[in-house]
mmCIF file of N, CA and C and ligand atoms in Angstrom:
data_model
loop_
_atom_site.group_PDB
_atom_site.id
_atom_site.type_symbol
_atom_site.label_atom_id
_atom_site.label_comp_id
_atom_site.label_asym_id
_atom_site.label_seq_id
_atom_site.Cartn_x
_atom_site.Cartn_y
_atom_site.Cartn_z
ATOM 1 N N MET L 1 -1.796 -8.542 -16.424
ATOM 2 C CA MET L 1 -1.033 -7.344 -16.743
ATOM 3 C C MET L 1 -0.125 -6.948 -15.601
ATOM 4 N N THR L 2 0.820 -7.840 -15.317
ATOM 5 C CA THR L 2 1.813 -7.484 -14.304
ATOM 6 C C THR L 2 3.183 -7.502 -14.956
ATOM 7 N N PHE L 3 4.047 -6.701 -14.435
ATOM 8 C CA PHE L 3 5.406 -6.637 -14.936
ATOM 9 C C PHE L 3 6.348 -7.105 -13.825
ATOM 10 N N PRO L 4 7.506 -7.592 -14.201
ATOM 11 C CA PRO L 4 8.412 -8.143 -13.194
ATOM 12 C C PRO L 4 8.728 -7.154 -12.076
ATOM 13 N N GLU L 5 8.824 -5.892 -12.414
ATOM 14 C CA GLU L 5 9.240 -4.923 -11.406
ATOM 15 C C GLU L 5 8.057 -4.223 -10.741
ATOM 16 N N GLU L 6 6.870 -4.644 -11.126
ATOM 17 C CA GLU L 6 5.695 -3.992 -10.563
ATOM 18 C C GLU L 6 5.493 -4.421 -9.120
ATOM 19 N N LEU L 7 5.180 -3.464 -8.301
ATOM 20 C CA LEU L 7 4.896 -3.733 -6.914
ATOM 21 C C LEU L 7 3.568 -4.475 -6.797
ATOM 22 N N SER L 8 3.490 -5.465 -5.942
ATOM 23 C CA SER L 8 2.191 -6.054 -5.647
ATOM 24 C C SER L 8 1.499 -5.200 -4.600
ATOM 25 N N CYS L 9 0.177 -5.369 -4.492
ATOM 26 C CA CYS L 9 -0.574 -4.602 -3.497
ATOM 27 C C CYS L 9 -0.062 -4.907 -2.092
ATOM 28 N N ARG L 10 0.260 -6.152 -1.852
ATOM 29 C CA ARG L 10 0.744 -6.508 -0.517
ATOM 30 C C ARG L 10 2.056 -5.783 -0.208
ATOM 31 N N GLU L 11 2.936 -5.718 -1.198
ATOM 32 C CA GLU L 11 4.200 -5.003 -0.982
ATOM 33 C C GLU L 11 3.941 -3.527 -0.717
ATOM 34 N N LEU L 12 3.003 -2.981 -1.467
ATOM 35 C CA LEU L 12 2.692 -1.567 -1.271
ATOM 36 C C LEU L 12 2.208 -1.316 0.159
ATOM 37 N N VAL L 13 1.310 -2.191 0.627
ATOM 38 C CA VAL L 13 0.796 -2.029 1.986
ATOM 39 C C VAL L 13 1.940 -2.069 2.992
ATOM 40 N N GLU L 14 2.907 -2.941 2.731
ATOM 41 C CA GLU L 14 4.028 -3.051 3.659
ATOM 42 C C GLU L 14 4.953 -1.829 3.592
ATOM 43 N N LEU L 15 4.963 -1.162 2.450
ATOM 44 C CA LEU L 15 5.874 -0.023 2.278
ATOM 45 C C LEU L 15 5.232 1.315 2.625
ATOM 46 N N VAL L 16 3.922 1.306 2.886
ATOM 47 C CA VAL L 16 3.234 2.589 2.945
ATOM 48 C C VAL L 16 3.744 3.476 4.087
ATOM 49 N N THR L 17 4.085 2.884 5.215
ATOM 50 C CA THR L 17 4.578 3.731 6.301
ATOM 51 C C THR L 17 5.946 4.318 5.956
ATOM 52 N N ASP L 18 6.792 3.518 5.313
ATOM 53 C CA ASP L 18 8.096 4.035 4.882
ATOM 54 C C ASP L 18 7.915 5.165 3.864
ATOM 55 N N TYR L 19 6.943 4.958 2.978
ATOM 56 C CA TYR L 19 6.682 6.004 1.982
ATOM 57 C C TYR L 19 6.298 7.316 2.670
ATOM 58 N N LEU L 20 5.396 7.227 3.623
ATOM 59 C CA LEU L 20 4.895 8.426 4.281
ATOM 60 C C LEU L 20 5.953 9.051 5.186
ATOM 61 N N GLU L 21 6.906 8.242 5.612
ATOM 62 C CA GLU L 21 7.991 8.780 6.438
ATOM 63 C C GLU L 21 9.205 9.126 5.583
ATOM 64 N N ASP L 22 9.024 9.032 4.272
ATOM 65 C CA ASP L 22 10.079 9.396 3.331
ATOM 66 C C ASP L 22 11.325 8.535 3.514
ATOM 67 N N ALA L 23 11.080 7.264 3.766
ATOM 68 C CA ALA L 23 12.183 6.341 4.044
ATOM 69 C C ALA L 23 12.464 5.388 2.886
ATOM 70 N N LEU L 24 11.769 5.547 1.782
ATOM 71 C CA LEU L 24 12.015 4.683 0.629
ATOM 72 C C LEU L 24 13.193 5.198 -0.182
ATOM 73 N N SER L 25 13.855 4.265 -0.856
ATOM 74 C CA SER L 25 14.865 4.685 -1.826
ATOM 75 C C SER L 25 14.153 5.321 -3.013
ATOM 76 N N PRO L 26 14.862 6.144 -3.784
ATOM 77 C CA PRO L 26 14.228 6.771 -4.958
ATOM 78 C C PRO L 26 13.588 5.755 -5.891
ATOM 79 N N ALA L 27 14.251 4.616 -6.106
ATOM 80 C CA ALA L 27 13.699 3.604 -7.006
ATOM 81 C C ALA L 27 12.415 3.008 -6.444
ATOM 82 N N GLU L 28 12.410 2.748 -5.145
ATOM 83 C CA GLU L 28 11.212 2.206 -4.510
ATOM 84 C C GLU L 28 10.067 3.209 -4.587
ATOM 85 N N ARG L 29 10.398 4.461 -4.394
ATOM 86 C CA ARG L 29 9.379 5.501 -4.416
ATOM 87 C C ARG L 29 8.714 5.574 -5.802
ATOM 88 N N VAL L 30 9.518 5.463 -6.860
ATOM 89 C CA VAL L 30 8.976 5.490 -8.215
ATOM 90 C C VAL L 30 8.015 4.326 -8.427
ATOM 91 N N ARG L 31 8.431 3.135 -8.007
ATOM 92 C CA ARG L 31 7.567 1.967 -8.177
ATOM 93 C C ARG L 31 6.288 2.118 -7.368
ATOM 94 N N PHE L 32 6.440 2.645 -6.170
ATOM 95 C CA PHE L 32 5.291 2.873 -5.293
ATOM 96 C C PHE L 32 4.286 3.795 -5.977
ATOM 97 N N GLU L 33 4.782 4.906 -6.504
ATOM 98 C CA GLU L 33 3.879 5.897 -7.102
ATOM 99 C C GLU L 33 3.292 5.386 -8.412
ATOM 100 N N GLU L 34 4.049 4.572 -9.143
ATOM 101 C CA GLU L 34 3.485 3.989 -10.364
ATOM 102 C C GLU L 34 2.345 3.033 -10.033
ATOM 103 N N HIS L 35 2.526 2.273 -8.970
ATOM 104 C CA HIS L 35 1.455 1.364 -8.562
ATOM 105 C C HIS L 35 0.208 2.165 -8.173
ATOM 106 N N LEU L 36 0.409 3.227 -7.431
ATOM 107 C CA LEU L 36 -0.726 4.044 -6.983
ATOM 108 C C LEU L 36 -1.544 4.561 -8.156
ATOM 109 N N ARG L 37 -0.852 4.976 -9.201
ATOM 110 C CA ARG L 37 -1.559 5.517 -10.363
ATOM 111 C C ARG L 37 -2.472 4.483 -10.999
ATOM 112 N N ALA L 38 -2.083 3.221 -10.892
ATOM 113 C CA ALA L 38 -2.821 2.154 -11.571
ATOM 114 C C ALA L 38 -3.783 1.419 -10.648
ATOM 115 N N CYS L 39 -3.799 1.768 -9.382
ATOM 116 C CA CYS L 39 -4.516 0.930 -8.413
ATOM 117 C C CYS L 39 -5.318 1.778 -7.434
ATOM 118 N N PRO L 40 -6.608 1.998 -7.724
ATOM 119 C CA PRO L 40 -7.447 2.833 -6.854
ATOM 120 C C PRO L 40 -7.524 2.306 -5.428
ATOM 121 N N GLY L 41 -7.480 0.991 -5.262
ATOM 122 C CA GLY L 41 -7.555 0.427 -3.919
ATOM 123 C C GLY L 41 -6.392 0.880 -3.059
ATOM 124 N N CYS L 42 -5.201 0.868 -3.623
ATOM 125 C CA CYS L 42 -4.020 1.278 -2.869
ATOM 126 C C CYS L 42 -4.002 2.798 -2.677
ATOM 127 N N GLU L 43 -4.529 3.524 -3.635
ATOM 128 C CA GLU L 43 -4.622 4.969 -3.477
ATOM 129 C C GLU L 43 -5.510 5.305 -2.275
ATOM 130 N N THR L 44 -6.640 4.580 -2.176
ATOM 131 C CA THR L 44 -7.536 4.769 -1.041
ATOM 132 C C THR L 44 -6.833 4.408 0.257
ATOM 133 N N TYR L 45 -6.100 3.319 0.231
ATOM 134 C CA TYR L 45 -5.365 2.885 1.416
ATOM 135 C C TYR L 45 -4.378 3.964 1.860
ATOM 136 N N LEU L 46 -3.637 4.519 0.901
ATOM 137 C CA LEU L 46 -2.673 5.562 1.223
ATOM 138 C C LEU L 46 -3.376 6.774 1.842
ATOM 139 N N GLU L 47 -4.524 7.141 1.284
ATOM 140 C CA GLU L 47 -5.268 8.279 1.833
ATOM 141 C C GLU L 47 -5.700 8.011 3.271
ATOM 142 N N GLN L 48 -6.120 6.774 3.529
ATOM 143 C CA GLN L 48 -6.493 6.410 4.898
ATOM 144 C C GLN L 48 -5.308 6.574 5.832
ATOM 145 N N MET L 49 -4.156 6.132 5.381
ATOM 146 C CA MET L 49 -2.967 6.226 6.216
ATOM 147 C C MET L 49 -2.603 7.689 6.465
ATOM 148 N N ARG L 50 -2.699 8.499 5.418
ATOM 149 C CA ARG L 50 -2.415 9.926 5.583
ATOM 150 C C ARG L 50 -3.324 10.542 6.638
ATOM 151 N N ARG L 51 -4.612 10.197 6.552
ATOM 152 C CA ARG L 51 -5.568 10.758 7.502
ATOM 153 C C ARG L 51 -5.252 10.278 8.909
ATOM 154 N N THR L 52 -4.868 9.029 9.035
ATOM 155 C CA THR L 52 -4.515 8.493 10.341
ATOM 156 C C THR L 52 -3.343 9.272 10.924
ATOM 157 N N ILE L 53 -2.371 9.571 10.080
ATOM 158 C CA ILE L 53 -1.204 10.319 10.552
ATOM 159 C C ILE L 53 -1.611 11.729 10.966
ATOM 160 N N ASP L 54 -2.509 12.338 10.200
ATOM 161 C CA ASP L 54 -2.993 13.666 10.573
ATOM 162 C C ASP L 54 -3.563 13.649 11.984
ATOM 163 N N VAL L 55 -4.274 12.578 12.316
ATOM 164 C CA VAL L 55 -4.938 12.496 13.610
ATOM 165 C C VAL L 55 -3.944 12.132 14.712
ATOM 166 N N LEU L 56 -3.102 11.166 14.448
ATOM 167 C CA LEU L 56 -2.272 10.598 15.514
ATOM 168 C C LEU L 56 -0.860 11.175 15.561
ATOM 169 N N GLY L 57 -0.452 11.841 14.480
ATOM 170 C CA GLY L 57 0.908 12.350 14.444
ATOM 171 C C GLY L 57 1.883 11.360 13.844
ATOM 172 N N ARG L 58 1.625 10.085 14.041
ATOM 173 C CA ARG L 58 2.416 9.078 13.348
ATOM 174 C C ARG L 58 1.555 7.836 13.165
ATOM 175 N N VAL L 59 2.028 6.927 12.359
ATOM 176 C CA VAL L 59 1.195 5.780 12.009
ATOM 177 C C VAL L 59 1.876 4.488 12.409
ATOM 178 N N THR L 60 1.083 3.557 12.879
ATOM 179 C CA THR L 60 1.580 2.211 13.156
ATOM 180 C C THR L 60 0.611 1.223 12.537
ATOM 181 N N GLU L 61 1.049 -0.007 12.392
ATOM 182 C CA GLU L 61 0.146 -1.061 11.927
ATOM 183 C C GLU L 61 -1.142 -1.064 12.746
ATOM 184 N N GLU L 62 -0.991 -0.888 14.043
ATOM 185 C CA GLU L 62 -2.115 -1.053 14.952
ATOM 186 C C GLU L 62 -3.103 0.105 14.857
ATOM 187 N N SER L 63 -2.638 1.231 14.312
ATOM 188 C CA SER L 63 -3.504 2.403 14.308
ATOM 189 C C SER L 63 -4.552 2.338 13.210
ATOM 190 N N LEU L 64 -4.333 1.454 12.255
ATOM 191 C CA LEU L 64 -5.331 1.301 11.205
ATOM 192 C C LEU L 64 -6.448 0.395 11.720
ATOM 193 N N GLU L 65 -7.643 0.828 11.486
ATOM 194 C CA GLU L 65 -8.784 0.050 11.930
ATOM 195 C C GLU L 65 -8.679 -1.372 11.365
ATOM 196 N N PRO L 66 -8.654 -2.380 12.240
ATOM 197 C CA PRO L 66 -8.403 -3.755 11.770
ATOM 198 C C PRO L 66 -9.409 -4.207 10.722
ATOM 199 N N ALA L 67 -10.668 -3.885 10.909
ATOM 200 C CA ALA L 67 -11.683 -4.327 9.951
ATOM 201 C C ALA L 67 -11.399 -3.742 8.572
ATOM 202 N N ALA L 68 -11.046 -2.480 8.546
ATOM 203 C CA ALA L 68 -10.770 -1.832 7.268
ATOM 204 C C ALA L 68 -9.556 -2.466 6.603
ATOM 205 N N ARG L 69 -8.543 -2.772 7.397
ATOM 206 C CA ARG L 69 -7.341 -3.353 6.819
ATOM 207 C C ARG L 69 -7.616 -4.746 6.279
ATOM 208 N N ASP L 70 -8.367 -5.537 7.035
ATOM 209 C CA ASP L 70 -8.683 -6.889 6.568
ATOM 210 C C ASP L 70 -9.481 -6.847 5.277
ATOM 211 N N GLN L 71 -10.400 -5.891 5.219
ATOM 212 C CA GLN L 71 -11.219 -5.769 4.019
ATOM 213 C C GLN L 71 -10.340 -5.449 2.811
ATOM 214 N N LEU L 72 -9.414 -4.538 2.991
ATOM 215 C CA LEU L 72 -8.516 -4.178 1.900
ATOM 216 C C LEU L 72 -7.657 -5.369 1.486
ATOM 217 N N LEU L 73 -7.141 -6.079 2.469
ATOM 218 C CA LEU L 73 -6.270 -7.205 2.130
ATOM 219 C C LEU L 73 -7.055 -8.297 1.421
ATOM 220 N N ASP L 74 -8.337 -8.469 1.786
ATOM 221 C CA ASP L 74 -9.177 -9.422 1.059
ATOM 222 C C ASP L 74 -9.330 -9.001 -0.389
ATOM 223 N N LEU L 75 -9.590 -7.714 -0.596
ATOM 224 C CA LEU L 75 -9.701 -7.183 -1.948
ATOM 225 C C LEU L 75 -8.435 -7.482 -2.734
ATOM 226 N N PHE L 76 -7.309 -7.188 -2.109
ATOM 227 C CA PHE L 76 -6.034 -7.377 -2.786
ATOM 228 C C PHE L 76 -5.857 -8.830 -3.178
ATOM 229 N N ARG L 77 -6.220 -9.725 -2.254
ATOM 230 C CA ARG L 77 -6.052 -11.146 -2.535
ATOM 231 C C ARG L 77 -6.871 -11.536 -3.751
ATOM 232 N N ASN L 78 -8.084 -11.011 -3.835
ATOM 233 C CA ASN L 78 -8.944 -11.370 -4.958
ATOM 234 C C ASN L 78 -8.414 -10.806 -6.268
ATOM 235 N N TRP L 79 -7.917 -9.591 -6.216
ATOM 236 C CA TRP L 79 -7.399 -8.976 -7.437
ATOM 237 C C TRP L 79 -6.134 -9.645 -7.927
ATOM 238 N N LYS L 80 -5.302 -9.981 -6.982
ATOM 239 C CA LYS L 80 -3.920 -10.319 -7.335
ATOM 240 C C LYS L 80 -3.632 -11.778 -7.075
ATOM 241 N N ARG L 81 -4.665 -12.588 -7.032
ATOM 242 C CA ARG L 81 -4.440 -13.984 -6.730
ATOM 243 C C ARG L 81 -3.436 -14.583 -7.712
ATOM 244 N N GLY L 82 -2.410 -15.217 -7.174
ATOM 245 C CA GLY L 82 -1.431 -15.841 -8.040
ATOM 246 C C GLY L 82 -0.443 -14.868 -8.651
ATOM 247 N N ASP L 83 -0.556 -13.610 -8.266
ATOM 248 C CA ASP L 83 0.315 -12.594 -8.855
ATOM 249 C C ASP L 83 1.772 -12.887 -8.564
ATOM 250 N N ARG L 84 2.036 -13.189 -7.320
ATOM 251 C CA ARG L 84 3.430 -13.409 -6.944
ATOM 252 C C ARG L 84 3.469 -14.328 -5.727
ATOM 253 N N ALA L 85 4.197 -15.388 -5.826
ATOM 254 C CA ALA L 85 4.311 -16.278 -4.667
ATOM 255 C C ALA L 85 5.127 -15.585 -3.601
ATOM 256 N N ASN L 86 4.754 -15.813 -2.357
ATOM 257 C CA ASN L 86 5.476 -15.163 -1.280
ATOM 258 C C ASN L 86 6.791 -15.887 -1.049
HETATM 259 ZN ZN1 ZN R 101 -2.599 -2.007 -5.364
#
């Protein structure tokens, strides 16, 4: 159940900082939010990022706990295997 314009989880993870910094285009933002509605894993990821920003003031790749990020990316790989070739 994927659509051509649907964001993959990996893309969402890559866009999350732009989303939180309000740097996405309107079209990207819509796709981002549509993915969130359908994907509890990414919703959780976004919440983690929000909390990180609350604590640190801003977010970087490095500020996310590596173990947590790897775990999420493993989940994504299992869910979306073959979803989209890189
Ligand atoms: Zn997702």
